[in-house]
Amino acid sequence: MAWLRCILHIDLDAFYASVEEVVNPDLAGLPIIVVMGEANTQRGAVATASYAARRFGVHSAMPVGQARKLCPQGVYLPVRHGLYEEHSQKVMDLLRQQTPLIEQVSIDECYADITALQGELDGPQIAAQWQELVKTQTGLGASVGVAANKLVAKMASGHNKPSGLTVVEPGYEAEFLSPMPVGDLYGVGPKWAARLNSLGVMTVGDLAAADLDILRENFGPHLGQDLQERAAGRSSETVITSRETKSLSAERTFFEDTYNRAELWRHIQQMSEELAGRLHKQELLARTIAIKLRFNNWRTITRAITLASPTDLADEIAFAAGGLMRMAWKRGTPLRLLGVRVSNFSETGAPRQLLFPYSYRTR
């Protein structure tokens, strides 16, 4: 039977590690750990762990030194952003061949509104067909959630990983969500979960049944009601097929404080190359370049520079970011995070000049 509204959330499983298996089949089934930072040292953090590695207790954001203790036999690989973006694009292009109603929300996940595609096949049958299509055409596994709205579809896709297909039929949203810890509800972060726990709200079902006046008193009139609506599985968000890009950014988090000038410059160059590639793909030029620094006392600053003319060249982005670093960072000061951001876009037909003069902006 066709659903009045049918939304899919498609989440590619252990995406970075799975791509590494696709390009090197000899890695299939091995514990793969993709590392942000230096894969062959104790530095850096785990970006993604394959499911074989997760059985040893390795997980995302874990310091790589700890991962090596848990899984010394693992295959440790550096992040390859360009490769992952290429495979992500293959998946998204494949899905857009099925329907234009695709909303990509990250490199490895998207929503799809398949309401109008239902006919001989209903929504769950189409979802199963797409799941198999992605696997056969790209080699990548995906978990899929099927529901009447985006919120519940998102919750469903994570329910039975990897390669799960979870269907929440209309009218059963609250029942599906009810036993989950309240902190698992999409949009509820750790701070809100802790506050809800202090009010005796431990599960999503507790939140759905909570006194609305108490929720409004503690979270404000609008947020309190929104939380309860979400807990009941109600959401009216639509699939957004295009968004105006306002900025692009790349960051590196260091799980050991970093102060080596050459290493920081290498990260700036890598991030600049990544951003230049993304600008090329979107046919954009950036006029404003910014850096973000977080020190070991968690103080965070940003510095920005506006170029005389826009650019999509990695060398120019890195040159500008390096100049900002010389102004903002005192050599030898340890950093926990370094980021580069580009913004103030124009299309690639815009004229280009030399980088100078600059207009500086700080905050």
JSON list of N, CA and C in Angstrom, two decimals, residues 181-243:
[
{"chain": "A", "resi": 181, "resn": "PRO", "atom": "N", "xyz": [16.96, 5.89, 24.90]},
{"chain": "A", "resi": 181, "resn": "PRO", "atom": "CA", "xyz": [17.42, 6.93, 25.83]},
{"chain": "A", "resi": 181, "resn": "PRO", "atom": "C", "xyz": [17.17, 8.30, 25.25]},
{"chain": "A", "resi": 182, "resn": "VAL", "atom": "N", "xyz": [16.77, 9.24, 26.05]},
{"chain": "A", "resi": 182, "resn": "VAL", "atom": "CA", "xyz": [16.39, 10.56, 25.55]},
{"chain": "A", "resi": 182, "resn": "VAL", "atom": "C", "xyz": [17.56, 11.24, 24.84]},
{"chain": "A", "resi": 183, "resn": "GLY", "atom": "N", "xyz": [18.79, 10.93, 25.24]},
{"chain": "A", "resi": 183, "resn": "GLY", "atom": "CA", "xyz": [19.94, 11.52, 24.59]},
{"chain": "A", "resi": 183, "resn": "GLY", "atom": "C", "xyz": [20.15, 11.03, 23.17]},
{"chain": "A", "resi": 184, "resn": "ASP", "atom": "N", "xyz": [19.49, 9.93, 22.80]},
{"chain": "A", "resi": 184, "resn": "ASP", "atom": "CA", "xyz": [19.60, 9.41, 21.43]},
{"chain": "A", "resi": 184, "resn": "ASP", "atom": "C", "xyz": [18.66, 10.12, 20.46]},
{"chain": "A", "resi": 185, "resn": "LEU", "atom": "N", "xyz": [17.71, 10.88, 20.97]},
{"chain": "A", "resi": 185, "resn": "LEU", "atom": "CA", "xyz": [16.77, 11.57, 20.09]},
{"chain": "A", "resi": 185, "resn": "LEU", "atom": "C", "xyz": [17.51, 12.62, 19.28]},
{"chain": "A", "resi": 186, "resn": "TYR", "atom": "N", "xyz": [17.35, 12.56, 17.98]},
{"chain": "A", "resi": 186, "resn": "TYR", "atom": "CA", "xyz": [18.07, 13.49, 17.09]},
{"chain": "A", "resi": 186, "resn": "TYR", "atom": "C", "xyz": [17.74, 14.93, 17.48]},
{"chain": "A", "resi": 187, "resn": "GLY", "atom": "N", "xyz": [18.78, 15.72, 17.68]},
{"chain": "A", "resi": 187, "resn": "GLY", "atom": "CA", "xyz": [18.62, 17.11, 18.07]},
{"chain": "A", "resi": 187, "resn": "GLY", "atom": "C", "xyz": [18.78, 17.35, 19.56]},
{"chain": "A", "resi": 188, "resn": "VAL", "atom": "N", "xyz": [18.84, 16.29, 20.36]},
{"chain": "A", "resi": 188, "resn": "VAL", "atom": "CA", "xyz": [19.06, 16.43, 21.80]},
{"chain": "A", "resi": 188, "resn": "VAL", "atom": "C", "xyz": [20.53, 16.13, 22.09]},
{"chain": "A", "resi": 189, "resn": "GLY", "atom": "N", "xyz": [21.28, 17.13, 22.45]},
{"chain": "A", "resi": 189, "resn": "GLY", "atom": "CA", "xyz": [22.69, 16.95, 22.74]},
{"chain": "A", "resi": 189, "resn": "GLY", "atom": "C", "xyz": [22.93, 16.51, 24.18]},
{"chain": "A", "resi": 190, "resn": "PRO", "atom": "N", "xyz": [24.19, 16.29, 24.55]},
{"chain": "A", "resi": 190, "resn": "PRO", "atom": "CA", "xyz": [24.51, 15.83, 25.91]},
{"chain": "A", "resi": 190, "resn": "PRO", "atom": "C", "xyz": [24.04, 16.79, 27.01]},
{"chain": "A", "resi": 191, "resn": "LYS", "atom": "N", "xyz": [24.15, 18.09, 26.78]},
{"chain": "A", "resi": 191, "resn": "LYS", "atom": "CA", "xyz": [23.73, 19.04, 27.82]},
{"chain": "A", "resi": 191, "resn": "LYS", "atom": "C", "xyz": [22.23, 18.99, 28.05]},
{"chain": "A", "resi": 192, "resn": "TRP", "atom": "N", "xyz": [21.48, 18.96, 26.96]},
{"chain": "A", "resi": 192, "resn": "TRP", "atom": "CA", "xyz": [20.02, 18.88, 27.12]},
{"chain": "A", "resi": 192, "resn": "TRP", "atom": "C", "xyz": [19.62, 17.55, 27.72]},
{"chain": "A", "resi": 193, "resn": "ALA", "atom": "N", "xyz": [20.30, 16.48, 27.33]},
{"chain": "A", "resi": 193, "resn": "ALA", "atom": "CA", "xyz": [19.99, 15.15, 27.88]},
{"chain": "A", "resi": 193, "resn": "ALA", "atom": "C", "xyz": [20.22, 15.14, 29.38]},
{"chain": "A", "resi": 194, "resn": "ALA", "atom": "N", "xyz": [21.33, 15.76, 29.82]},
{"chain": "A", "resi": 194, "resn": "ALA", "atom": "CA", "xyz": [21.62, 15.80, 31.25]},
{"chain": "A", "resi": 194, "resn": "ALA", "atom": "C", "xyz": [20.55, 16.60, 32.00]},
{"chain": "A", "resi": 195, "resn": "ARG", "atom": "N", "xyz": [20.11, 17.70, 31.39]},
{"chain": "A", "resi": 195, "resn": "ARG", "atom": "CA", "xyz": [19.07, 18.49, 32.05]},
{"chain": "A", "resi": 195, "resn": "ARG", "atom": "C", "xyz": [17.75, 17.73, 32.11]},
{"chain": "A", "resi": 196, "resn": "LEU", "atom": "N", "xyz": [17.43, 17.03, 31.03]},
{"chain": "A", "resi": 196, "resn": "LEU", "atom": "CA", "xyz": [16.20, 16.22, 31.03]},
{"chain": "A", "resi": 196, "resn": "LEU", "atom": "C", "xyz": [16.29, 15.10, 32.05]},
{"chain": "A", "resi": 197, "resn": "ASN", "atom": "N", "xyz": [17.45, 14.46, 32.15]},
{"chain": "A", "resi": 197, "resn": "ASN", "atom": "CA", "xyz": [17.64, 13.40, 33.14]},
{"chain": "A", "resi": 197, "resn": "ASN", "atom": "C", "xyz": [17.42, 13.93, 34.55]},
{"chain": "A", "resi": 198, "resn": "SER", "atom": "N", "xyz": [17.88, 15.17, 34.79]},
{"chain": "A", "resi": 198, "resn": "SER", "atom": "CA", "xyz": [17.71, 15.76, 36.12]},
{"chain": "A", "resi": 198, "resn": "SER", "atom": "C", "xyz": [16.24, 16.00, 36.45]},
{"chain": "A", "resi": 199, "resn": "LEU", "atom": "N", "xyz": [15.40, 16.07, 35.41]},
{"chain": "A", "resi": 199, "resn": "LEU", "atom": "CA", "xyz": [13.96, 16.24, 35.60]},
{"chain": "A", "resi": 199, "resn": "LEU", "atom": "C", "xyz": [13.24, 14.89, 35.64]},
{"chain": "A", "resi": 200, "resn": "GLY", "atom": "N", "xyz": [14.01, 13.81, 35.60]},
{"chain": "A", "resi": 200, "resn": "GLY", "atom": "CA", "xyz": [13.41, 12.48, 35.63]},
{"chain": "A", "resi": 200, "resn": "GLY", "atom": "C", "xyz": [13.03, 11.96, 34.26]},
{"chain": "A", "resi": 201, "resn": "VAL", "atom": "N", "xyz": [13.43, 12.66, 33.21]},
{"chain": "A", "resi": 201, "resn": "VAL", "atom": "CA", "xyz": [13.12, 12.25, 31.84]},
{"chain": "A", "resi": 201, "resn": "VAL", "atom": "C", "xyz": [14.30, 11.42, 31.33]},
{"chain": "A", "resi": 202, "resn": "MET", "atom": "N", "xyz": [14.15, 10.11, 31.29]},
{"chain": "A", "resi": 202, "resn": "MET", "atom": "CA", "xyz": [15.25, 9.23, 30.94]},
{"chain": "A", "resi": 202, "resn": "MET", "atom": "C", "xyz": [15.13, 8.67, 29.52]},
{"chain": "A", "resi": 203, "resn": "THR", "atom": "N", "xyz": [13.92, 8.47, 29.05]},
{"chain": "A", "resi": 203, "resn": "THR", "atom": "CA", "xyz": [13.70, 7.88, 27.73]},
{"chain": "A", "resi": 203, "resn": "THR", "atom": "C", "xyz": [12.91, 8.86, 26.86]},
{"chain": "A", "resi": 204, "resn": "VAL", "atom": "N", "xyz": [12.88, 8.57, 25.56]},
{"chain": "A", "resi": 204, "resn": "VAL", "atom": "CA", "xyz": [12.09, 9.39, 24.65]},
{"chain": "A", "resi": 204, "resn": "VAL", "atom": "C", "xyz": [10.61, 9.31, 25.03]},
{"chain": "A", "resi": 205, "resn": "GLY", "atom": "N", "xyz": [10.17, 8.13, 25.47]},
{"chain": "A", "resi": 205, "resn": "GLY", "atom": "CA", "xyz": [8.79, 8.00, 25.92]},
{"chain": "A", "resi": 205, "resn": "GLY", "atom": "C", "xyz": [8.49, 8.89, 27.12]},
{"chain": "A", "resi": 206, "resn": "ASP", "atom": "N", "xyz": [9.45, 8.99, 28.06]},
{"chain": "A", "resi": 206, "resn": "ASP", "atom": "CA", "xyz": [9.27, 9.90, 29.20]},
{"chain": "A", "resi": 206, "resn": "ASP", "atom": "C", "xyz": [9.09, 11.34, 28.72]},
{"chain": "A", "resi": 207, "resn": "LEU", "atom": "N", "xyz": [9.87, 11.72, 27.70]},
{"chain": "A", "resi": 207, "resn": "LEU", "atom": "CA", "xyz": [9.79, 13.08, 27.19]},
{"chain": "A", "resi": 207, "resn": "LEU", "atom": "C", "xyz": [8.43, 13.33, 26.53]},
{"chain": "A", "resi": 208, "resn": "ALA", "atom": "N", "xyz": [7.94, 12.35, 25.79]},
{"chain": "A", "resi": 208, "resn": "ALA", "atom": "CA", "xyz": [6.64, 12.50, 25.14]},
{"chain": "A", "resi": 208, "resn": "ALA", "atom": "C", "xyz": [5.52, 12.66, 26.16]},
{"chain": "A", "resi": 209, "resn": "ALA", "atom": "N", "xyz": [5.69, 12.04, 27.34]},
{"chain": "A", "resi": 209, "resn": "ALA", "atom": "CA", "xyz": [4.64, 12.07, 28.36]},
{"chain": "A", "resi": 209, "resn": "ALA", "atom": "C", "xyz": [4.87, 13.15, 29.42]},
{"chain": "A", "resi": 210, "resn": "ALA", "atom": "N", "xyz": [5.95, 13.91, 29.30]},
{"chain": "A", "resi": 210, "resn": "ALA", "atom": "CA", "xyz": [6.31, 14.89, 30.33]},
{"chain": "A", "resi": 210, "resn": "ALA", "atom": "C", "xyz": [5.30, 16.04, 30.36]},
{"chain": "A", "resi": 211, "resn": "ASP", "atom": "N", "xyz": [5.27, 16.70, 31.51]},
{"chain": "A", "resi": 211, "resn": "ASP", "atom": "CA", "xyz": [4.42, 17.88, 31.68]},
{"chain": "A", "resi": 211, "resn": "ASP", "atom": "C", "xyz": [4.97, 19.00, 30.80]},
{"chain": "A", "resi": 212, "resn": "LEU", "atom": "N", "xyz": [4.16, 19.45, 29.85]},
{"chain": "A", "resi": 212, "resn": "LEU", "atom": "CA", "xyz": [4.62, 20.46, 28.90]},
{"chain": "A", "resi": 212, "resn": "LEU", "atom": "C", "xyz": [4.99, 21.77, 29.61]},
{"chain": "A", "resi": 213, "resn": "ASP", "atom": "N", "xyz": [4.29, 22.13, 30.66]},
{"chain": "A", "resi": 213, "resn": "ASP", "atom": "CA", "xyz": [4.61, 23.35, 31.39]},
{"chain": "A", "resi": 213, "resn": "ASP", "atom": "C", "xyz": [6.02, 23.29, 31.99]},
{"chain": "A", "resi": 214, "resn": "ILE", "atom": "N", "xyz": [6.40, 22.10, 32.49]},
{"chain": "A", "resi": 214, "resn": "ILE", "atom": "CA", "xyz": [7.74, 21.93, 33.07]},
{"chain": "A", "resi": 214, "resn": "ILE", "atom": "C", "xyz": [8.79, 22.04, 31.97]},
{"chain": "A", "resi": 215, "resn": "LEU", "atom": "N", "xyz": [8.52, 21.47, 30.82]},
{"chain": "A", "resi": 215, "resn": "LEU", "atom": "CA", "xyz": [9.46, 21.56, 29.70]},
{"chain": "A", "resi": 215, "resn": "LEU", "atom": "C", "xyz": [9.62, 23.01, 29.25]},
{"chain": "A", "resi": 216, "resn": "ARG", "atom": "N", "xyz": [8.52, 23.73, 29.16]},
{"chain": "A", "resi": 216, "resn": "ARG", "atom": "CA", "xyz": [8.58, 25.14, 28.76]},
{"chain": "A", "resi": 216, "resn": "ARG", "atom": "C", "xyz": [9.34, 25.97, 29.79]},
{"chain": "A", "resi": 217, "resn": "GLU", "atom": "N", "xyz": [9.14, 25.65, 31.05]},
{"chain": "A", "resi": 217, "resn": "GLU", "atom": "CA", "xyz": [9.81, 26.39, 32.12]},
{"chain": "A", "resi": 217, "resn": "GLU", "atom": "C", "xyz": [11.32, 26.20, 32.06]},
{"chain": "A", "resi": 218, "resn": "ASN", "atom": "N", "xyz": [11.75, 25.00, 31.70]},
{"chain": "A", "resi": 218, "resn": "ASN", "atom": "CA", "xyz": [13.18, 24.68, 31.70]},
{"chain": "A", "resi": 218, "resn": "ASN", "atom": "C", "xyz": [13.87, 24.94, 30.37]},
{"chain": "A", "resi": 219, "resn": "PHE", "atom": "N", "xyz": [13.13, 24.90, 29.26]},
{"chain": "A", "resi": 219, "resn": "PHE", "atom": "CA", "xyz": [13.75, 25.02, 27.94]},
{"chain": "A", "resi": 219, "resn": "PHE", "atom": "C", "xyz": [13.21, 26.18, 27.12]},
{"chain": "A", "resi": 220, "resn": "GLY", "atom": "N", "xyz": [12.23, 26.90, 27.67]},
{"chain": "A", "resi": 220, "resn": "GLY", "atom": "CA", "xyz": [11.62, 27.98, 26.92]},
{"chain": "A", "resi": 220, "resn": "GLY", "atom": "C", "xyz": [10.36, 27.48, 26.22]},
{"chain": "A", "resi": 221, "resn": "PRO", "atom": "N", "xyz": [9.44, 28.39, 25.90]},
{"chain": "A", "resi": 221, "resn": "PRO", "atom": "CA", "xyz": [8.14, 27.97, 25.36]},
{"chain": "A", "resi": 221, "resn": "PRO", "atom": "C", "xyz": [8.23, 27.25, 24.02]},
{"chain": "A", "resi": 222, "resn": "HIS", "atom": "N", "xyz": [9.11, 27.70, 23.14]},
{"chain": "A", "resi": 222, "resn": "HIS", "atom": "CA", "xyz": [9.17, 27.09, 21.81]},
{"chain": "A", "resi": 222, "resn": "HIS", "atom": "C", "xyz": [9.96, 25.78, 21.83]},
{"chain": "A", "resi": 223, "resn": "LEU", "atom": "N", "xyz": [11.16, 25.80, 22.45]},
{"chain": "A", "resi": 223, "resn": "LEU", "atom": "CA", "xyz": [11.99, 24.61, 22.47]},
{"chain": "A", "resi": 223, "resn": "LEU", "atom": "C", "xyz": [11.34, 23.49, 23.28]},
{"chain": "A", "resi": 224, "resn": "GLY", "atom": "N", "xyz": [10.73, 23.84, 24.39]},
{"chain": "A", "resi": 224, "resn": "GLY", "atom": "CA", "xyz": [10.06, 22.82, 25.20]},
{"chain": "A", "resi": 224, "resn": "GLY", "atom": "C", "xyz": [9.00, 22.07, 24.41]},
{"chain": "A", "resi": 225, "resn": "GLN", "atom": "N", "xyz": [8.19, 22.82, 23.65]},
{"chain": "A", "resi": 225, "resn": "GLN", "atom": "CA", "xyz": [7.16, 22.17, 22.85]},
{"chain": "A", "resi": 225, "resn": "GLN", "atom": "C", "xyz": [7.77, 21.38, 21.70]},
{"chain": "A", "resi": 226, "resn": "ASP", "atom": "N", "xyz": [8.84, 21.92, 21.09]},
{"chain": "A", "resi": 226, "resn": "ASP", "atom": "CA", "xyz": [9.49, 21.22, 19.98]},
{"chain": "A", "resi": 226, "resn": "ASP", "atom": "C", "xyz": [10.06, 19.89, 20.43]},
{"chain": "A", "resi": 227, "resn": "LEU", "atom": "N", "xyz": [10.67, 19.86, 21.62]},
{"chain": "A", "resi": 227, "resn": "LEU", "atom": "CA", "xyz": [11.23, 18.61, 22.14]},
{"chain": "A", "resi": 227, "resn": "LEU", "atom": "C", "xyz": [10.14, 17.56, 22.31]},
{"chain": "A", "resi": 228, "resn": "GLN", "atom": "N", "xyz": [8.99, 17.99, 22.82]},
{"chain": "A", "resi": 228, "resn": "GLN", "atom": "CA", "xyz": [7.92, 17.01, 23.02]},
{"chain": "A", "resi": 228, "resn": "GLN", "atom": "C", "xyz": [7.34, 16.53, 21.69]},
{"chain": "A", "resi": 229, "resn": "GLU", "atom": "N", "xyz": [7.25, 17.44, 20.72]},
{"chain": "A", "resi": 229, "resn": "GLU", "atom": "CA", "xyz": [6.79, 17.03, 19.39]},
{"chain": "A", "resi": 229, "resn": "GLU", "atom": "C", "xyz": [7.74, 16.00, 18.79]},
{"chain": "A", "resi": 230, "resn": "ARG", "atom": "N", "xyz": [9.03, 16.23, 18.91]},
{"chain": "A", "resi": 230, "resn": "ARG", "atom": "CA", "xyz": [10.02, 15.29, 18.38]},
{"chain": "A", "resi": 230, "resn": "ARG", "atom": "C", "xyz": [9.91, 13.93, 19.08]},
{"chain": "A", "resi": 231, "resn": "ALA", "atom": "N", "xyz": [9.71, 13.97, 20.38]},
{"chain": "A", "resi": 231, "resn": "ALA", "atom": "CA", "xyz": [9.60, 12.72, 21.13]},
{"chain": "A", "resi": 231, "resn": "ALA", "atom": "C", "xyz": [8.40, 11.88, 20.68]},
{"chain": "A", "resi": 232, "resn": "ALA", "atom": "N", "xyz": [7.37, 12.55, 20.19]},
{"chain": "A", "resi": 232, "resn": "ALA", "atom": "CA", "xyz": [6.20, 11.85, 19.67]},
{"chain": "A", "resi": 232, "resn": "ALA", "atom": "C", "xyz": [6.39, 11.43, 18.22]},
{"chain": "A", "resi": 233, "resn": "GLY", "atom": "N", "xyz": [7.55, 11.78, 17.65]},
{"chain": "A", "resi": 233, "resn": "GLY", "atom": "CA", "xyz": [7.82, 11.39, 16.26]},
{"chain": "A", "resi": 233, "resn": "GLY", "atom": "C", "xyz": [7.14, 12.26, 15.24]},
{"chain": "A", "resi": 234, "resn": "ARG", "atom": "N", "xyz": [6.80, 13.50, 15.66]},
{"chain": "A", "resi": 234, "resn": "ARG", "atom": "CA", "xyz": [6.13, 14.42, 14.74]},
{"chain": "A", "resi": 234, "resn": "ARG", "atom": "C", "xyz": [7.13, 15.44, 14.20]},
{"chain": "A", "resi": 235, "resn": "SER", "atom": "N", "xyz": [7.15, 15.60, 12.90]},
{"chain": "A", "resi": 235, "resn": "SER", "atom": "CA", "xyz": [8.03, 16.58, 12.25]},
{"chain": "A", "resi": 235, "resn": "SER", "atom": "C", "xyz": [7.46, 16.91, 10.88]},
{"chain": "A", "resi": 236, "resn": "SER", "atom": "N", "xyz": [7.50, 18.20, 10.54]},
{"chain": "A", "resi": 236, "resn": "SER", "atom": "CA", "xyz": [6.97, 18.63, 9.24]},
{"chain": "A", "resi": 236, "resn": "SER", "atom": "C", "xyz": [8.07, 19.07, 8.29]},
{"chain": "A", "resi": 237, "resn": "GLU", "atom": "N", "xyz": [9.33, 18.81, 8.63]},
{"chain": "A", "resi": 237, "resn": "GLU", "atom": "CA", "xyz": [10.44, 19.23, 7.77]},
{"chain": "A", "resi": 237, "resn": "GLU", "atom": "C", "xyz": [10.35, 18.55, 6.42]},
{"chain": "A", "resi": 238, "resn": "THR", "atom": "N", "xyz": [10.61, 19.32, 5.38]},
{"chain": "A", "resi": 238, "resn": "THR", "atom": "CA", "xyz": [10.58, 18.77, 4.03]},
{"chain": "A", "resi": 238, "resn": "THR", "atom": "C", "xyz": [12.00, 18.50, 3.53]},
{"chain": "A", "resi": 239, "resn": "VAL", "atom": "N", "xyz": [12.10, 17.68, 2.51]},
{"chain": "A", "resi": 239, "resn": "VAL", "atom": "CA", "xyz": [13.39, 17.41, 1.88]},
{"chain": "A", "resi": 239, "resn": "VAL", "atom": "C", "xyz": [13.80, 18.64, 1.07]},
{"chain": "A", "resi": 240, "resn": "ILE", "atom": "N", "xyz": [14.96, 19.20, 1.38]},
{"chain": "A", "resi": 240, "resn": "ILE", "atom": "CA", "xyz": [15.46, 20.40, 0.71]},
{"chain": "A", "resi": 240, "resn": "ILE", "atom": "C", "xyz": [16.49, 19.96, -0.32]},
{"chain": "A", "resi": 241, "resn": "THR", "atom": "N", "xyz": [16.19, 20.19, -1.58]},
{"chain": "A", "resi": 241, "resn": "THR", "atom": "CA", "xyz": [17.04, 19.65, -2.64]},
{"chain": "A", "resi": 241, "resn": "THR", "atom": "C", "xyz": [18.25, 20.50, -2.96]},
{"chain": "A", "resi": 242, "resn": "SER", "atom": "N", "xyz": [18.24, 21.77, -2.54]},
{"chain": "A", "resi": 242, "resn": "SER", "atom": "CA", "xyz": [19.41, 22.61, -2.79]},
{"chain": "A", "resi": 242, "resn": "SER", "atom": "C", "xyz": [19.53, 23.65, -1.69]},
{"chain": "A", "resi": 243, "resn": "ARG", "atom": "N", "xyz": [20.76, 23.98, -1.36]},
{"chain": "A", "resi": 243, "resn": "ARG", "atom": "CA", "xyz": [21.04, 24.99, -0.34]},
{"chain": "A", "resi": 243, "resn": "ARG", "atom": "C", "xyz": [22.10, 25.93, -0.90]}
]
